[in-house]
Amino acid sequence: MGGGGQQTDRIAGTNGRFGTYTWEEVQKHTKSGDQWIVVERKVYNVSQWVKRHPGGLRIIGHYAGEDATDAFHAFHPNIQLVRKYMKPLLIGELEASEPSQDRQKNGALVEDFRALRERLEAEGCFKTQPLFFILHLGHILLLEAIALMLLWYFGTGWINTAIVSVILATAQSQAGWLQHDFGHLSVFKNSRWDHLLHKFVIGHLKGASAGWWNHRHFQHHAKPNIFKKDPDVNMLNAFVVGNVQPVEYGVKKIKTLPYNHQHKYFFFIGPPLLIPVYFQFQIIQNMITHGLWVDLMWCISYYVRYFLCYTQFYSVLWAVLLFNIVRFMESHWFVWVTQMSHIPMDIDYEKHQDWLNMQLDATCNIEQSFFNDWFSGHLNFQIEHHLFPTMPRHNYWRAAPRVRALCDKYGVKYQEKGLYEAFVDIVRSLEKSGELWLDAYLNK
């Protein structure tokens, strides 16, 4: 039996054989510089590899000491290619007497979920319809062309400028959903094309950074709604969310803002400011700090194109104002759509759940309709997207009944709401969290 040492080669032990490990031994290796993961019962030492991992070092670190099999399959469309990179990291396997699942997870549920994934793959649910994405990109470019044509023919009056602003905000929001597809490697068989188109759409069409997006978003998918692991629930002390954090802040007498009123000031500092202020600053800082020079060039190309186009009609000052109006509207669109499936759900510290339960606790769906699909970039199927992030979004509807049936079998709650109800639930959940904070602040 392996002693849980810090081997970095493939040979564990003096006899030249791989080591065998218990879950107790694996779970000792969770700290930075000493991290092991388990994939398909094989034990890998990823302590040094985390620095070179294309998805970022934190996403692997979040699974240190755990079974990462389902996360591994969820994020990598080309499993065989990835396994070649994993070979030098292999140090052994679990002892034969050890269960495949750690921490008392339901082995039957996990195996049924994996069987479901295999069935969906066999039925072609992970195959792309190229025309869908061609048309989606085409309608974004068409919207941008229409905006320029309106200015060319009707000038820069207030009414026409308002119409142009709405059209550009729509194009930006839809480009946001499209970059999300490429970022998840869900379009092409060859991920290099996904990476290239991701940089083009998020960089040249939106003026943002693919590297920054990958760093944040993959962590969110790996551990959704989990404090210290999902950056999307890091509210920078502006909000308290869920049922645990408000009480924790209240007991500690933390009052950065009057959280009992957060459901009110959310309308002023949430949707209006996330993209034009916080994300804008964070993206630029991240590109410079981490030397993402390719991303920076793509980003600059967006601003060059924008100002070359719009300073023909407006002064530089008014072009900047138009830019920020568009960002302001896009930010509202983005916040309401992305948070309707997460903020009202369970938000807590790490509970080491299996993949299905973890994702279902953190996500819910919104009713399907042509408008809801288009408006949300198919993120109204948030459950299916989180379970199978590399699945092309036009196939979520095919997977949804199968996922619901699996949830019913094991008593896992599968939530689906109307769009308006989902928006209202954001505010309700913030109000509830604020009340929990106030009660703890005053009485505990």
XYZ file of C-alpha atoms in Angstrom:
444
model
C 0.000 0.000 0.000
C 1.305 3.458 -0.892
C 2.221 5.668 1.983
C 0.751 8.893 0.571
C 4.136 10.423 -0.154
C 4.731 13.327 -2.539
C 5.773 11.389 -5.631
C 5.847 13.421 -8.820
C 6.845 10.573 -11.165
C 4.797 7.635 -12.194
C 6.667 5.174 -9.952
C 5.364 4.940 -6.428
C 7.356 2.868 -4.006
C 10.686 1.064 -4.288
C 9.365 -1.986 -6.119
C 8.611 -0.043 -9.337
C 4.856 -0.600 -9.098
C 2.186 2.029 -8.746
C 0.948 2.625 -5.242
C -2.507 1.788 -3.992
C -4.236 4.297 -1.752
C -7.206 4.663 0.539
C -9.540 7.632 0.364
C -8.161 8.719 3.729
C -4.685 8.972 2.218
C -5.904 10.815 -0.877
C -7.805 13.323 1.240
C -4.597 14.387 2.988
C -3.357 16.008 -0.235
C -5.514 19.092 -0.605
C -3.189 22.038 0.012
C -1.419 24.213 -2.516
C 1.776 22.469 -3.673
C 0.459 19.065 -2.587
C -2.704 18.123 -4.437
C -4.000 14.740 -5.562
C -7.187 13.936 -7.434
C -8.929 10.698 -8.382
C -10.296 10.061 -11.885
C -11.873 6.691 -12.681
C -10.252 5.175 -9.551
C -6.770 6.264 -10.660
C -4.804 8.613 -8.413
C -2.987 11.572 -9.949
C -0.517 13.967 -8.367
C -1.394 17.327 -9.923
C 0.685 19.441 -7.536
C 2.866 20.933 -10.279
C 0.520 20.452 -13.232
C -2.009 22.907 -11.783
C 0.230 25.780 -12.883
C 0.043 24.640 -16.520
C -3.559 23.483 -16.599
C -5.345 25.240 -19.514
C -8.483 25.675 -17.412
C -6.543 27.422 -14.650
C -4.923 26.212 -11.456
C -7.884 26.791 -9.173
C -10.330 24.492 -10.905
C -8.142 21.438 -10.219
C -7.357 22.668 -6.746
C -11.065 22.770 -5.975
C -11.139 18.987 -6.495
C -7.971 18.151 -4.551
C -8.529 15.079 -2.377
C -11.752 14.195 -4.203
C -13.132 12.049 -6.971
C -13.016 14.360 -10.016
C -14.312 11.833 -12.564
C -17.550 13.605 -13.441
C -15.929 17.036 -13.562
C -13.184 15.572 -15.775
C -15.737 14.268 -18.282
C -17.843 17.411 -18.074
C -15.067 19.799 -19.087
C -13.077 17.786 -21.653
C -14.703 16.943 -24.996
C -11.613 15.016 -26.198
C -10.982 12.610 -23.333
C -8.374 10.526 -25.145
C -6.187 13.555 -25.833
C -6.360 14.719 -22.222
C -5.420 11.270 -20.933
C -2.067 11.555 -22.739
C -1.232 14.600 -20.624
C -2.368 12.790 -17.496
C -0.076 9.767 -17.881
C 3.016 11.403 -16.314
C 0.887 12.458 -13.339
C -0.378 8.966 -12.526
C 0.939 7.665 -9.195
C -1.399 4.784 -8.468
C -4.978 3.778 -7.904
C -7.491 3.233 -5.148
C -7.224 0.049 -3.157
C -9.535 -2.681 -4.414
C -11.435 -2.580 -1.140
C -12.138 1.150 -1.482
C -15.458 2.318 -2.976
C -15.309 4.284 -6.210
C -17.050 7.212 -4.513
C -15.634 9.275 -1.697
C -17.416 10.727 1.314
C -20.447 8.392 1.399
C -21.796 9.491 -1.985
C -24.580 7.406 -3.493
C -22.730 5.067 -5.834
C -25.894 3.923 -7.626
C -26.903 7.511 -8.405
C -23.419 8.337 -9.702
C -23.323 5.260 -11.939
C -26.806 6.004 -13.298
C -25.773 9.565 -14.093
C -22.691 8.352 -15.948
C -24.818 5.855 -17.851
C -27.153 8.709 -18.800
C -24.261 10.701 -20.168
C -23.158 7.716 -22.266
C -26.692 7.316 -23.655
C -26.900 10.984 -24.563
C -23.529 10.766 -26.302
C -24.669 7.687 -28.234
C -27.847 9.486 -29.308
C -25.868 12.413 -30.750
C -26.735 15.012 -28.122
C -23.115 16.172 -28.065
C -22.982 16.685 -31.851
C -23.231 20.204 -33.215
C -25.572 21.541 -35.851
C -23.227 24.027 -37.614
C -26.096 25.979 -39.180
C -27.414 26.922 -35.734
C -24.199 28.724 -34.791
C -23.703 30.203 -38.258
C -27.158 31.763 -38.098
C -26.557 32.949 -34.536
C -23.326 34.706 -35.506
C -25.033 36.045 -38.632
C -27.855 37.681 -36.696
C -25.324 39.382 -34.373
C -23.410 40.833 -37.331
C -26.704 41.822 -38.975
C -27.779 43.728 -35.859
C -24.510 45.653 -35.833
C -24.883 46.440 -39.547
C -28.482 47.632 -39.008
C -27.305 49.993 -36.256
C -24.790 51.619 -38.616
C -27.328 51.798 -41.439
C -29.848 53.548 -39.197
C -27.269 56.189 -38.307
C -26.297 56.547 -41.951
C -29.866 57.083 -43.170
C -31.601 58.750 -40.223
C -28.822 60.595 -38.407
C -28.041 60.974 -34.716
C -31.286 62.299 -33.304
C -32.403 61.231 -29.867
C -35.001 58.713 -31.014
C -32.704 57.101 -33.565
C -29.828 56.984 -31.074
C -32.119 55.264 -28.547
C -33.096 52.667 -31.161
C -29.446 52.127 -32.118
C -28.539 51.691 -28.431
C -31.145 48.947 -28.001
C -29.972 47.171 -31.159
C -26.312 47.307 -30.092
C -27.168 46.099 -26.572
C -29.047 43.194 -28.132
C -26.059 42.364 -30.336
C -23.717 42.515 -27.348
C -25.932 40.279 -25.228
C -26.317 37.720 -27.986
C -22.571 37.803 -28.613
C -22.175 37.085 -24.900
C -24.196 33.897 -25.256
C -22.241 32.905 -28.384
C -18.813 33.386 -26.774
C -20.141 31.238 -23.946
C -20.688 28.399 -26.460
C -17.160 28.622 -27.840
C -15.695 29.024 -24.354
C -17.259 25.722 -23.309
C -15.784 23.960 -26.382
C -19.283 22.932 -27.411
C -19.200 23.866 -31.113
C -16.269 22.247 -32.935
C -14.798 18.753 -32.773
C -11.342 20.337 -32.718
C -11.132 22.531 -29.614
C -8.539 24.771 -31.295
C -11.303 26.223 -33.455
C -13.432 26.805 -30.366
C -10.543 28.648 -28.706
C -9.936 30.791 -31.812
C -13.597 31.698 -32.298
C -13.924 32.320 -28.575
C -11.161 34.931 -28.740
C -12.749 36.487 -31.836
C -16.257 36.756 -30.391
C -15.410 37.779 -26.830
C -12.452 39.901 -27.910
C -13.303 41.488 -31.259
C -17.098 41.563 -30.945
C -17.290 42.365 -27.211
C -13.980 43.866 -26.088
C -13.379 41.356 -23.296
C -10.856 38.610 -22.505
C -11.173 34.870 -23.157
C -8.557 34.092 -20.501
C -10.351 36.143 -17.873
C -13.674 34.469 -18.743
C -12.173 30.956 -18.608
C -10.587 31.624 -15.226
C -13.874 32.758 -13.665
C -16.426 30.658 -15.452
C -14.840 27.221 -15.197
C -14.549 27.641 -11.431
C -18.224 28.520 -11.330
C -19.132 25.332 -13.187
C -16.786 23.157 -11.147
C -18.204 24.265 -7.789
C -21.341 26.373 -8.351
C -22.654 28.483 -5.473
C -19.878 27.292 -3.150
C -18.158 29.999 -1.148
C -14.406 30.373 -1.687
C -14.630 28.244 -4.845
C -17.225 29.896 -7.073
C -16.154 33.489 -7.889
C -19.727 34.322 -8.898
C -20.839 34.275 -5.248
C -18.000 36.546 -4.187
C -20.113 39.666 -3.678
C -17.252 41.829 -2.347
C -19.290 42.557 0.795
C -21.884 44.426 -1.298
C -24.469 41.656 -0.802
C -24.978 38.646 1.440
C -26.509 35.628 -0.282
C -28.017 32.295 0.695
C -28.936 31.289 4.229
C -25.481 30.710 5.741
C -23.455 33.801 4.839
C -26.008 36.345 6.165
C -26.039 34.732 9.598
C -22.252 34.467 9.586
C -21.904 38.174 8.765
C -24.554 39.115 11.311
C -22.893 37.208 14.138
C -19.546 38.831 13.260
C -21.250 42.259 13.183
C -20.129 42.884 9.612
C -22.090 45.826 8.192
C -20.316 47.068 5.100
C -23.743 48.029 3.753
C -27.255 47.830 5.273
C -27.901 44.319 3.990
C -31.502 44.333 5.168
C -32.077 46.789 2.292
C -30.008 44.918 -0.297
C -33.089 43.894 -2.291
C -33.651 47.617 -2.867
C -30.139 48.860 -3.608
C -29.587 45.817 -5.837
C -31.421 47.768 -8.555
C -28.843 50.574 -8.315
C -25.496 48.806 -7.872
C -26.224 45.325 -9.266
C -27.539 45.148 -12.834
C -26.512 48.716 -13.804
C -22.863 48.503 -12.759
C -21.621 44.908 -13.083
C -20.442 45.056 -16.702
C -19.695 48.769 -17.278
C -17.802 49.219 -13.998
C -16.716 46.067 -12.161
C -16.172 43.695 -15.101
C -14.664 46.444 -17.267
C -12.037 47.233 -14.635
C -11.409 43.580 -13.762
C -10.923 42.522 -17.400
C -8.319 45.177 -18.137
C -6.499 44.557 -14.843
C -6.508 40.778 -15.423
C -5.101 41.011 -18.952
C -2.251 43.294 -17.874
C -1.478 41.513 -14.588
C -1.388 38.041 -16.166
C 0.229 39.069 -19.434
C -2.696 38.043 -21.650
C -1.327 40.031 -24.575
C -3.186 38.116 -27.290
C -6.453 38.784 -25.479
C -5.437 42.420 -25.123
C -4.877 42.726 -28.885
C -8.289 41.229 -29.614
C -9.802 43.611 -27.070
C -8.066 46.625 -28.619
C -9.356 45.577 -32.050
C -12.902 45.895 -30.706
C -12.339 49.457 -29.479
C -10.567 50.468 -32.708
C -13.456 49.116 -34.771
C -16.068 50.726 -32.531
C -14.560 54.197 -32.593
C -13.740 54.067 -36.310
C -17.411 53.270 -36.970
C -19.154 55.588 -34.528
C -16.951 58.679 -34.539
C -18.133 59.115 -38.131
C -21.527 60.011 -36.679
C -20.773 61.245 -33.145
C -18.032 63.202 -31.458
C -15.580 61.149 -29.421
C -17.366 62.197 -26.225
C -20.785 61.115 -27.533
C -19.336 57.873 -28.913
C -18.013 57.115 -25.420
C -21.420 57.953 -23.966
C -23.157 55.633 -26.454
C -20.687 52.880 -25.569
C -21.535 53.166 -21.870
C -25.289 53.305 -22.494
C -25.005 50.041 -24.434
C -22.931 48.467 -21.655
C -25.486 49.687 -19.092
C -28.355 47.965 -20.918
C -26.341 44.820 -21.628
C -25.417 44.604 -17.948
C -29.085 44.492 -16.949
C -29.747 41.743 -19.480
C -26.743 39.724 -18.324
C -27.377 40.002 -14.584
C -31.060 39.087 -14.643
C -30.523 36.103 -16.955
C -27.460 34.670 -15.221
C -28.661 35.185 -11.659
C -32.244 33.953 -12.070
C -30.968 30.371 -11.995
C -28.411 30.733 -9.188
C -29.013 33.444 -6.574
C -32.331 31.946 -5.330
C -30.741 28.506 -5.019
C -28.662 26.921 -2.237
C -25.442 28.859 -1.567
C -23.133 27.355 1.026
C -19.627 26.179 1.814
C -18.202 22.961 0.363
C -20.354 19.915 1.106
C -18.541 17.407 -1.175
C -21.649 16.324 -3.037
C -21.808 14.167 -6.114
C -21.942 15.979 -9.471
C -25.723 15.642 -9.963
C -26.761 16.826 -6.500
C -24.221 19.650 -6.457
C -25.424 21.059 -9.777
C -29.146 20.609 -9.005
C -28.785 22.338 -5.633
C -27.186 25.337 -7.342
C -29.285 25.657 -10.513
C -32.828 25.728 -11.795
C -34.476 25.898 -15.214
C -36.775 28.459 -16.779
C -39.699 27.359 -18.929
C -38.899 26.721 -22.564
C -40.216 28.977 -25.307
C -38.694 30.405 -28.482
C -38.298 33.784 -26.789
C -36.845 32.366 -23.551
C -34.359 30.253 -25.528
C -33.200 33.253 -27.564
C -33.345 35.802 -24.735
C -31.253 33.675 -22.374
C -28.964 31.987 -24.889
C -30.615 28.688 -23.886
C -29.473 29.252 -20.297
C -33.089 28.685 -19.365
C -31.830 25.071 -19.501
C -29.332 25.881 -16.783
C -29.564 22.411 -15.209
C -28.659 20.560 -18.405
C -25.974 23.121 -19.193
C -24.334 22.659 -15.804
C -24.497 18.878 -15.964
C -23.159 18.750 -19.537
C -21.298 22.015 -20.239
C -19.785 20.781 -23.540
C -23.199 19.831 -24.968
C -24.297 22.185 -27.786
C -27.121 24.285 -26.423
C -29.555 23.438 -29.184
C -29.673 19.894 -27.723
C -30.504 20.759 -24.118
C -34.209 20.157 -24.728
C -33.428 16.577 -25.745
C -31.522 15.885 -22.528
C -33.980 17.610 -20.171
C -36.624 14.820 -19.903
C -33.916 12.215 -19.221
C -32.348 14.360 -16.503
C -35.718 15.001 -14.899
C -36.470 11.250 -14.869
C -33.132 10.513 -13.184
C -33.815 13.183 -10.569
C -37.271 11.745 -9.896
C -35.763 8.285 -9.431
C -33.449 9.468 -6.643
C -35.614 12.196 -5.132
C -33.385 15.046 -6.359
C -35.355 18.282 -6.740
C -35.562 19.456 -10.373
C -36.836 23.047 -10.365
C -38.408 24.854 -13.310
C -39.981 28.327 -13.184
C -41.565 30.949 -15.380
C -39.313 33.811 -16.523
C -41.106 36.498 -14.493
C -41.177 34.291 -11.389
C -37.454 33.658 -11.762
C -36.727 37.399 -11.906
C -38.890 38.068 -8.850
C -37.162 35.252 -6.964
C -33.827 37.069 -7.264
C -35.219 40.005 -5.304
C -37.092 37.772 -2.871
C -33.980 35.766 -2.079
C -31.955 38.939 -1.484
C -34.683 40.228 0.821
C -34.757 36.937 2.749
C -30.961 36.902 3.116
C -31.050 40.507 4.302
C -33.601 39.646 6.983
C -31.457 36.724 8.165
C -28.488 39.078 8.431
C -30.440 41.690 10.387
C -31.805 39.120 12.834
C -28.327 37.694 13.471
C -26.807 41.184 13.675
C -29.293 42.363 16.299
C -29.895 39.207 18.287
C -26.872 36.913 18.177
